[in-house]
Coordinates of C-alpha atoms and ligand atoms in Angstrom, one line a residue:
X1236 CA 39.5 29.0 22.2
X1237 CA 41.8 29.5 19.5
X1238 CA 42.5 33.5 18.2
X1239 CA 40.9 35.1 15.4
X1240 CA 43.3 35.7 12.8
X1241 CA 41.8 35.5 9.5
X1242 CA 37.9 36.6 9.4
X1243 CA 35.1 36.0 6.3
X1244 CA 33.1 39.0 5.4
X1245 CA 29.4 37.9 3.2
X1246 CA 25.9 39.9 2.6
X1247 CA 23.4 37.5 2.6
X1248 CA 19.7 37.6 2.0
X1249 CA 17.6 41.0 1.0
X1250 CA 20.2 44.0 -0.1
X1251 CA 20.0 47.0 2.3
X1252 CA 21.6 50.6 1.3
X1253 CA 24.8 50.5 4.1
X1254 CA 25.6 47.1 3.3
X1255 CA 28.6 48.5 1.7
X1256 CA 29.4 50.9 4.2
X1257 CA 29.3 47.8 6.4
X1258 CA 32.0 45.7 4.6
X1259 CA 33.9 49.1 4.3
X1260 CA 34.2 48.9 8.5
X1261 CA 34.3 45.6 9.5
X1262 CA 37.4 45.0 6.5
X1263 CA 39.0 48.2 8.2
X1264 CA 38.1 47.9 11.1
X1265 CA 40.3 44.0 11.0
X1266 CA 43.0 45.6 9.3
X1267 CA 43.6 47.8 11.8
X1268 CA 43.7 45.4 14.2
X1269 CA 46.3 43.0 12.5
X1270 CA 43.2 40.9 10.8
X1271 CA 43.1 39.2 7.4
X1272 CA 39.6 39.8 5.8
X1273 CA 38.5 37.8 2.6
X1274 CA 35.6 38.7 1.2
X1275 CA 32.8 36.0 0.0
X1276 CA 30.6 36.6 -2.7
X1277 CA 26.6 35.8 -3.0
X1278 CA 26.2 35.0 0.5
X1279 CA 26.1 31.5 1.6
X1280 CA 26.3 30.5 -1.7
X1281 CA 30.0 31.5 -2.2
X1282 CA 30.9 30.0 1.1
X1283 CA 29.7 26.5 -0.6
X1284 CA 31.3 27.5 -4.7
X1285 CA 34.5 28.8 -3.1
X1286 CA 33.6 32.3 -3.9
X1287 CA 36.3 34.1 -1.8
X1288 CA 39.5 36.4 -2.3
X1289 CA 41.2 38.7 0.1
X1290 CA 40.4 42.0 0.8
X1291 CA 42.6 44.9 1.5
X1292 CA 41.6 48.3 2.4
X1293 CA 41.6 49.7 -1.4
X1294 CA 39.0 47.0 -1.8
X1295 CA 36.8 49.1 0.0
X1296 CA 37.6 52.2 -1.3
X1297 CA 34.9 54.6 -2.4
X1298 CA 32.0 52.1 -1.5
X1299 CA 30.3 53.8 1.4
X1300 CA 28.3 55.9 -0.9
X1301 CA 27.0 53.6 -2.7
X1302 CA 23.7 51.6 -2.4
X1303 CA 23.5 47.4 -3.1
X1304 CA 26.3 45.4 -1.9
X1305 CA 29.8 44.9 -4.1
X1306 CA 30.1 41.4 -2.5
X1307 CA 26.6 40.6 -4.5
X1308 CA 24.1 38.9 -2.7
X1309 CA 21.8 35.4 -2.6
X1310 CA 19.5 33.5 -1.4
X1311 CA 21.0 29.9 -0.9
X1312 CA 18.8 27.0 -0.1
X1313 CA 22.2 24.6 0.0
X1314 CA 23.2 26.2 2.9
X1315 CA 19.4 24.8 4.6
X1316 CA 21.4 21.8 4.6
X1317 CA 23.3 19.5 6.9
X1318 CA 25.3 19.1 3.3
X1319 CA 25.7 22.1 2.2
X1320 CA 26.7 23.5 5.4
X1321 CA 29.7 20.8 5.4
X1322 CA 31.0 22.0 2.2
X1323 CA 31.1 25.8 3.6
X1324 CA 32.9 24.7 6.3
X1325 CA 35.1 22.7 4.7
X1326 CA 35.8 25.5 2.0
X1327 CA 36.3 28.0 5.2
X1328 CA 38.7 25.8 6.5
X1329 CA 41.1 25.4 3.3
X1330 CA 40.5 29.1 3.2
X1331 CA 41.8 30.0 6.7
X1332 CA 38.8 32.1 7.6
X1333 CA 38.2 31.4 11.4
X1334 CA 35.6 33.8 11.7
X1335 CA 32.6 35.0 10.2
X1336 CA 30.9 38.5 10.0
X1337 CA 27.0 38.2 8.2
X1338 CA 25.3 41.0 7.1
X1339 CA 21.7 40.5 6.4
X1340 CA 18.3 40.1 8.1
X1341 CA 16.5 37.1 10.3
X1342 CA 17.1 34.2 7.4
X1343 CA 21.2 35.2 7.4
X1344 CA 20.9 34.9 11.2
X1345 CA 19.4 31.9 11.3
X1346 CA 21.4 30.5 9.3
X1347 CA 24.7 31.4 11.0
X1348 CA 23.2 30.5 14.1
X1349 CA 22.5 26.9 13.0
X1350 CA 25.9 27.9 11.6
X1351 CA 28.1 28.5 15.3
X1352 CA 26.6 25.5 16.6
X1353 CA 27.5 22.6 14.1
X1354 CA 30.8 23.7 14.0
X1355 CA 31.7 26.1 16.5
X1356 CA 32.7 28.9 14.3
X1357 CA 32.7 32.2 15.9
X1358 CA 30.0 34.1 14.1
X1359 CA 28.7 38.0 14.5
X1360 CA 25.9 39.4 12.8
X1361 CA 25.1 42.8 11.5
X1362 CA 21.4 43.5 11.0
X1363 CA 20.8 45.0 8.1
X1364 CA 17.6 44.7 6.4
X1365 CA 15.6 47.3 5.2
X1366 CA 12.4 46.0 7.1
X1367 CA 13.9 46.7 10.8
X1368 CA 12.6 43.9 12.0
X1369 CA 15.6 42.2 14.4
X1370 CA 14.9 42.9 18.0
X1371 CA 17.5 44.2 20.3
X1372 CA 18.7 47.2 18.1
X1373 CA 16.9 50.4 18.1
X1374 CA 17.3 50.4 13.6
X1375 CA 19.0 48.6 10.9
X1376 CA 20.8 48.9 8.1
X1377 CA 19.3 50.0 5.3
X1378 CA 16.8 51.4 7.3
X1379 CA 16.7 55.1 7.2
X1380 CA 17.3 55.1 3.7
X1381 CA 13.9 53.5 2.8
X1382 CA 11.8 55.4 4.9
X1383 CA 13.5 58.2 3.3
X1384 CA 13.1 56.9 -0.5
X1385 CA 9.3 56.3 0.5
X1386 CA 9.1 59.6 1.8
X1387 CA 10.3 61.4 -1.5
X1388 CA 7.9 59.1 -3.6
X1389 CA 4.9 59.9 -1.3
X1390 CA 5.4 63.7 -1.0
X1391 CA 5.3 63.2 -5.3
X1392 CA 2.2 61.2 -5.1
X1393 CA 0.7 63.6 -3.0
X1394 CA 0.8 66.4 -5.5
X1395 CA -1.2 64.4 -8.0
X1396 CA -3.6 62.7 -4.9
X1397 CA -4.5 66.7 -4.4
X1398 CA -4.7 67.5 -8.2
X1399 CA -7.1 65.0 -8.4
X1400 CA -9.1 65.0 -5.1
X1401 CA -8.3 61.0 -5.0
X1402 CA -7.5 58.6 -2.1
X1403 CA -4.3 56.7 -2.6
X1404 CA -3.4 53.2 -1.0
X1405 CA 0.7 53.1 -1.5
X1406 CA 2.0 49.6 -0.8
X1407 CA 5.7 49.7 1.0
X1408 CA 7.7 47.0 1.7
X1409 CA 8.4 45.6 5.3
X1410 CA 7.4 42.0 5.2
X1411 CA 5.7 41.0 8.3
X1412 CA 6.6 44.4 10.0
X1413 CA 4.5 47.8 9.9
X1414 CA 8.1 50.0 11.0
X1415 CA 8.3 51.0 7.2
X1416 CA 4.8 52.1 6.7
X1417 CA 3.9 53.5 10.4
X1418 CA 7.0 55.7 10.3
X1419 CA 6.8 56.4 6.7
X1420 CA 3.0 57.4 7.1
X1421 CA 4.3 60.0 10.0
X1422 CA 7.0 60.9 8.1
X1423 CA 4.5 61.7 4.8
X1424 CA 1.7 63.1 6.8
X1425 CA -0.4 60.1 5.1
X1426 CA -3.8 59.8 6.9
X1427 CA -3.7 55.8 8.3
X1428 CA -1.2 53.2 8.1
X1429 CA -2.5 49.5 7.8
X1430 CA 0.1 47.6 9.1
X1431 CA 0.3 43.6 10.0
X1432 CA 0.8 44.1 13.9
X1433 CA -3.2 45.8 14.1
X1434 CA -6.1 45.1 12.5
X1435 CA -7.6 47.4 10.2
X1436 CA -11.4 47.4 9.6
X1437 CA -12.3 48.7 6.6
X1438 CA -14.8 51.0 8.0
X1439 CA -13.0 52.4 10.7
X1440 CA -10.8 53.8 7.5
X1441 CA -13.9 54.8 5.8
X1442 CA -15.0 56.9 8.8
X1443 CA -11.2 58.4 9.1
X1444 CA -11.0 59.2 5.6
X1445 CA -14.8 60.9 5.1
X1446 CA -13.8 63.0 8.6
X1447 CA -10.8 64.6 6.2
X1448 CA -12.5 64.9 2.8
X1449 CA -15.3 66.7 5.2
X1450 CA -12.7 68.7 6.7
X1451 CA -11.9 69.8 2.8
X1452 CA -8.6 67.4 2.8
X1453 CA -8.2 67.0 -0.5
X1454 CA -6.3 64.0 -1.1
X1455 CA -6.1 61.8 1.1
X1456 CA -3.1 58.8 1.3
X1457 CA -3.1 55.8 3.5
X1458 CA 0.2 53.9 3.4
X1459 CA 0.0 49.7 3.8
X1460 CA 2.6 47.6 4.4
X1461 CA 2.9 44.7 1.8
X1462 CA 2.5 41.8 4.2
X1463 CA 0.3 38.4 3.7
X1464 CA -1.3 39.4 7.3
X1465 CA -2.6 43.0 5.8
X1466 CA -3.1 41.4 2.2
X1467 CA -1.2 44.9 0.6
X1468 CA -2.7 47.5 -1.0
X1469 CA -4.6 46.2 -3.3
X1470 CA -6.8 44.2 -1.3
X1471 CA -8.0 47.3 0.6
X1472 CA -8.6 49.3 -2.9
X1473 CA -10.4 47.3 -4.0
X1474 CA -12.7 46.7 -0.6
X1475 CA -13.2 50.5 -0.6
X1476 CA -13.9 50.8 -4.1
X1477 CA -16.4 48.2 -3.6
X1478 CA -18.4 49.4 -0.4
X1479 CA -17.7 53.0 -0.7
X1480 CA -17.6 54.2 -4.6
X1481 CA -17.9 57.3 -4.1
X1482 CA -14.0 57.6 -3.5
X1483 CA -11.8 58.3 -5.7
X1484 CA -9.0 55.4 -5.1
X1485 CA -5.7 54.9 -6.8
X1486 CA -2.9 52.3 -5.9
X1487 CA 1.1 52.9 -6.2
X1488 CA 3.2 49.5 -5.5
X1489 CA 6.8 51.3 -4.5
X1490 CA 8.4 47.9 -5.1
X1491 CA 12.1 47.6 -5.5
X1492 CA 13.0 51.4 -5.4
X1493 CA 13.1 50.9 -1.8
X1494 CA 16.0 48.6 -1.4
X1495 CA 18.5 51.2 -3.9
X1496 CA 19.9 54.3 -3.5
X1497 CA 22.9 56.1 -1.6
X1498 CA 22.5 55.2 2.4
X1499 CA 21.7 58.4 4.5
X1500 CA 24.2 59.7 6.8
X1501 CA 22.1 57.6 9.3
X1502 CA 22.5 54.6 7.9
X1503 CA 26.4 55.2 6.5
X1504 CA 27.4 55.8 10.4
X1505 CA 25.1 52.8 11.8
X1506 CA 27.0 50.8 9.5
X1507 CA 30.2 52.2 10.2
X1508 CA 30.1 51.9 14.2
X1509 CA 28.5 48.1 14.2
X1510 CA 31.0 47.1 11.7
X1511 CA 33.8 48.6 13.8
X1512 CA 31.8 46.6 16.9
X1513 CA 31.5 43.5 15.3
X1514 CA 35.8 43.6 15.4
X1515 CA 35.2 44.5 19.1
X1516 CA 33.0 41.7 19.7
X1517 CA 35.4 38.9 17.9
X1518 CA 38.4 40.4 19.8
X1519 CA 36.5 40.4 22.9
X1520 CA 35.8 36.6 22.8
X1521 CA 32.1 36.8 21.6
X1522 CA 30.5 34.8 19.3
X1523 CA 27.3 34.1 17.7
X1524 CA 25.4 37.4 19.0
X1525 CA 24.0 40.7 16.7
X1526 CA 25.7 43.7 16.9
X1527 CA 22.5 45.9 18.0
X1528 CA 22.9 49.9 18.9
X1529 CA 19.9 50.7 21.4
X1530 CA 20.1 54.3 23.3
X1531 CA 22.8 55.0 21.2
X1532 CA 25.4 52.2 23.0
X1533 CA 26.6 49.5 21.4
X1534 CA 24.9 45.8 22.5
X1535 CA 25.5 42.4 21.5
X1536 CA 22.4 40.5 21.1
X1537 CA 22.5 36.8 21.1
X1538 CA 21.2 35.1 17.6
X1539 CA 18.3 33.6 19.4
X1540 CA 16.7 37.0 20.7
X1541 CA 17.5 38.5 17.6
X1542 CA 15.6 36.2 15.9
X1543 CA 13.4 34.4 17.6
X1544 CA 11.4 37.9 20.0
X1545 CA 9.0 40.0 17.4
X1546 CA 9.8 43.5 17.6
X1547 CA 7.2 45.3 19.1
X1548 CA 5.6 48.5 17.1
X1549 CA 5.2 51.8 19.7
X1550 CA 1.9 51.8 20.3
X1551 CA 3.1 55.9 21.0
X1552 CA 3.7 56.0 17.3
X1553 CA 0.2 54.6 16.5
X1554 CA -1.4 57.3 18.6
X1555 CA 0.7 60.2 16.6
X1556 CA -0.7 59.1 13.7
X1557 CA -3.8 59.0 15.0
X1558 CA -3.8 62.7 16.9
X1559 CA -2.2 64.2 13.3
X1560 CA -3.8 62.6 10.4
X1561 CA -7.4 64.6 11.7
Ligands
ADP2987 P1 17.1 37.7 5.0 O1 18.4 37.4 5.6 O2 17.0 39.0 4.3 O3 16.0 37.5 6.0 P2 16.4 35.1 3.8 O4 15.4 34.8 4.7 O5 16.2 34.8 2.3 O6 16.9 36.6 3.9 O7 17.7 34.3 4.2 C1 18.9 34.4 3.5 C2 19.7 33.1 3.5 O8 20.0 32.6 4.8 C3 18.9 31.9 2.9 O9 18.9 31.9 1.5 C4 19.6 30.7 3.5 O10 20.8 30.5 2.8 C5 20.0 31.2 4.9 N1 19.0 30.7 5.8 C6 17.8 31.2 6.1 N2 17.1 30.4 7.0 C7 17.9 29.4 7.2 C8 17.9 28.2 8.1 N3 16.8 27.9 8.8 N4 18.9 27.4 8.1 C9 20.0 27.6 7.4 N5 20.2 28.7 6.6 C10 19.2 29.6 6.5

């Protein structure tokens, strides 16, 4: 196995606040250890249109503060293809780059993965995504900072859900995970969660959310995670509109506000210590694995478990919202 000398830095897929305090490490992080780093922008897609230059350390000055990602990112469906992964290996080639760090969620691994095994390219992932859905790391990137952005915009919507005596179903991202909503509702002191990974009857709701108006709650805010499986917020809005019209019921769609926004401290320092790792891992031989962080140690995950293994929810988590949302 030839060594590392010259490594390719991309974000790829959804944008996560700590993506740039990602690049910020892993570019320093090779420096330091007598590394070139280019940086490729939009993904995949700049592997493929030859969208590289070099980075030195200024290039990452003054970035870790800041949400989105300064090497842009894409969705690429060339790069679905036996084609289009030729030309970005070609292009990596005629670029020196013998290495490649990916930042982004499941898709980006999957597509390195596929990736490392045409062409034996040492790849290492960072999980960020603000959905925290790779297995084998405790959180990702991008993370903290959503729960937190959902957690300022539900402590607003609260004031006016008590002004007005209403019940409020507030959509928030997370794909086909509930993390984002289970925590958030916690965090909020909302009164359910609906979340893909458990089935939600419509009158178990109605029973939890009568208990608490009868208990002179006077809002009362149920979070839902925006997934096909739970059909969003909507869909239950209007089902208790429907059946139960003596409520109240308002919807809020967070939408994109979740993905911006300065990273938390949580989030800057994840970012900082798995982008220092994923320099580790290279110089250490590894390839194609996740950098994960679980009970605060550093793990290398394989691509496969990453991706393939569903995170499981805490059912412990389920049960404190349960006990506090009486
Ligand atoms: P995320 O990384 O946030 O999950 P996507 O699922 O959109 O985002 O994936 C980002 C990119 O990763 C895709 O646009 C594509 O270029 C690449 N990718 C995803 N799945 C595959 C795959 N099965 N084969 C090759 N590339 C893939």
């Amino acid at each position: 196995m030839s060594k590392v000398k010259c490594i390719g830095i991309l974000t790829s897929g959804g944008d996560a606040p700590g993506m740039n305090a990602a690049i910020r490490a892993v570019t320093r992080a090779a420096i330091c250890n007598g590394l070139a780093v280019k940086g490729i922008y939009r993904g995949y897609k700049g592997l493929i249109t030859n969208e590289i230059s070099e980075f030195q350390t200024q290039n990452v000055s003054n970035i870790i503060q800041q949400g989105g990602t300064i090497l842009k990112t894409a969705r690429c469906k060339e790069f679905t293809t036996p084609e289009g992964r030729k030309l970005a290996y070609d292009n990596m080639q005629a670029q020196g780059i013998d290495a490649l760090v990916i930042i982004g969620g499941d898709g980006s691994l999957t597509g390195a993965r596929i990736f490392a095994q045409e062409f034996d390219v040492p790849c290492i992932g960072l999980p960020g995504t603000i959905d925290n859905d790779l297995y084998g790391t405790d959180t990702t990137i991008g993370y903290d900072t959503a729960l937190n952005t959902i957690l300022d915009a539900v402590d607003k919507i609260r004031d006016t859900a008590t002004s007005h005596e209403r019940l409020f179903f507030i959509e928030v991202m997370g794909r086909d995970a509930g993390f984002l909503a289970l925590n958030g509702a916690i965090a909020a002191g909302a009164e359910a969660a609906i979340i893909p990974e458990l089935s939600t009857e419509v009158d178990q709701l109605q029973e939890l959310i009568s208990n608490g108006f009868r208990k002179s709650k006077s809002s009362s805010i149920v979070l839902v995670a925006e997934s096909e499986i739970t059909g969003g917020a909507m869909h239950y809005a209007e089902r208790v509109k429907k059946e139960f019209p003596q409520y109240d019921v308002r919807v809020s769609i967070l939408g994109h506000v979740q993905r911006g926004g300065r990273p938390t401290a949580h989030d800057r320092i994840l970012a900082s210590r798995m982008g220092v790792a994923a320099i580790d891992a290279l110089l250490e031989g590894q390839r194609n694995v996740m950098i994960g962080i679980q009970n605060n140690e550093v793990v290398y995950v394989p691509f496969t478990r990453a991706i393939k293994n569903d995170k499981p929810i805490d059912m412990n988590l389920v049960r404190v919202l349960r006990e506090l949302s009486i």
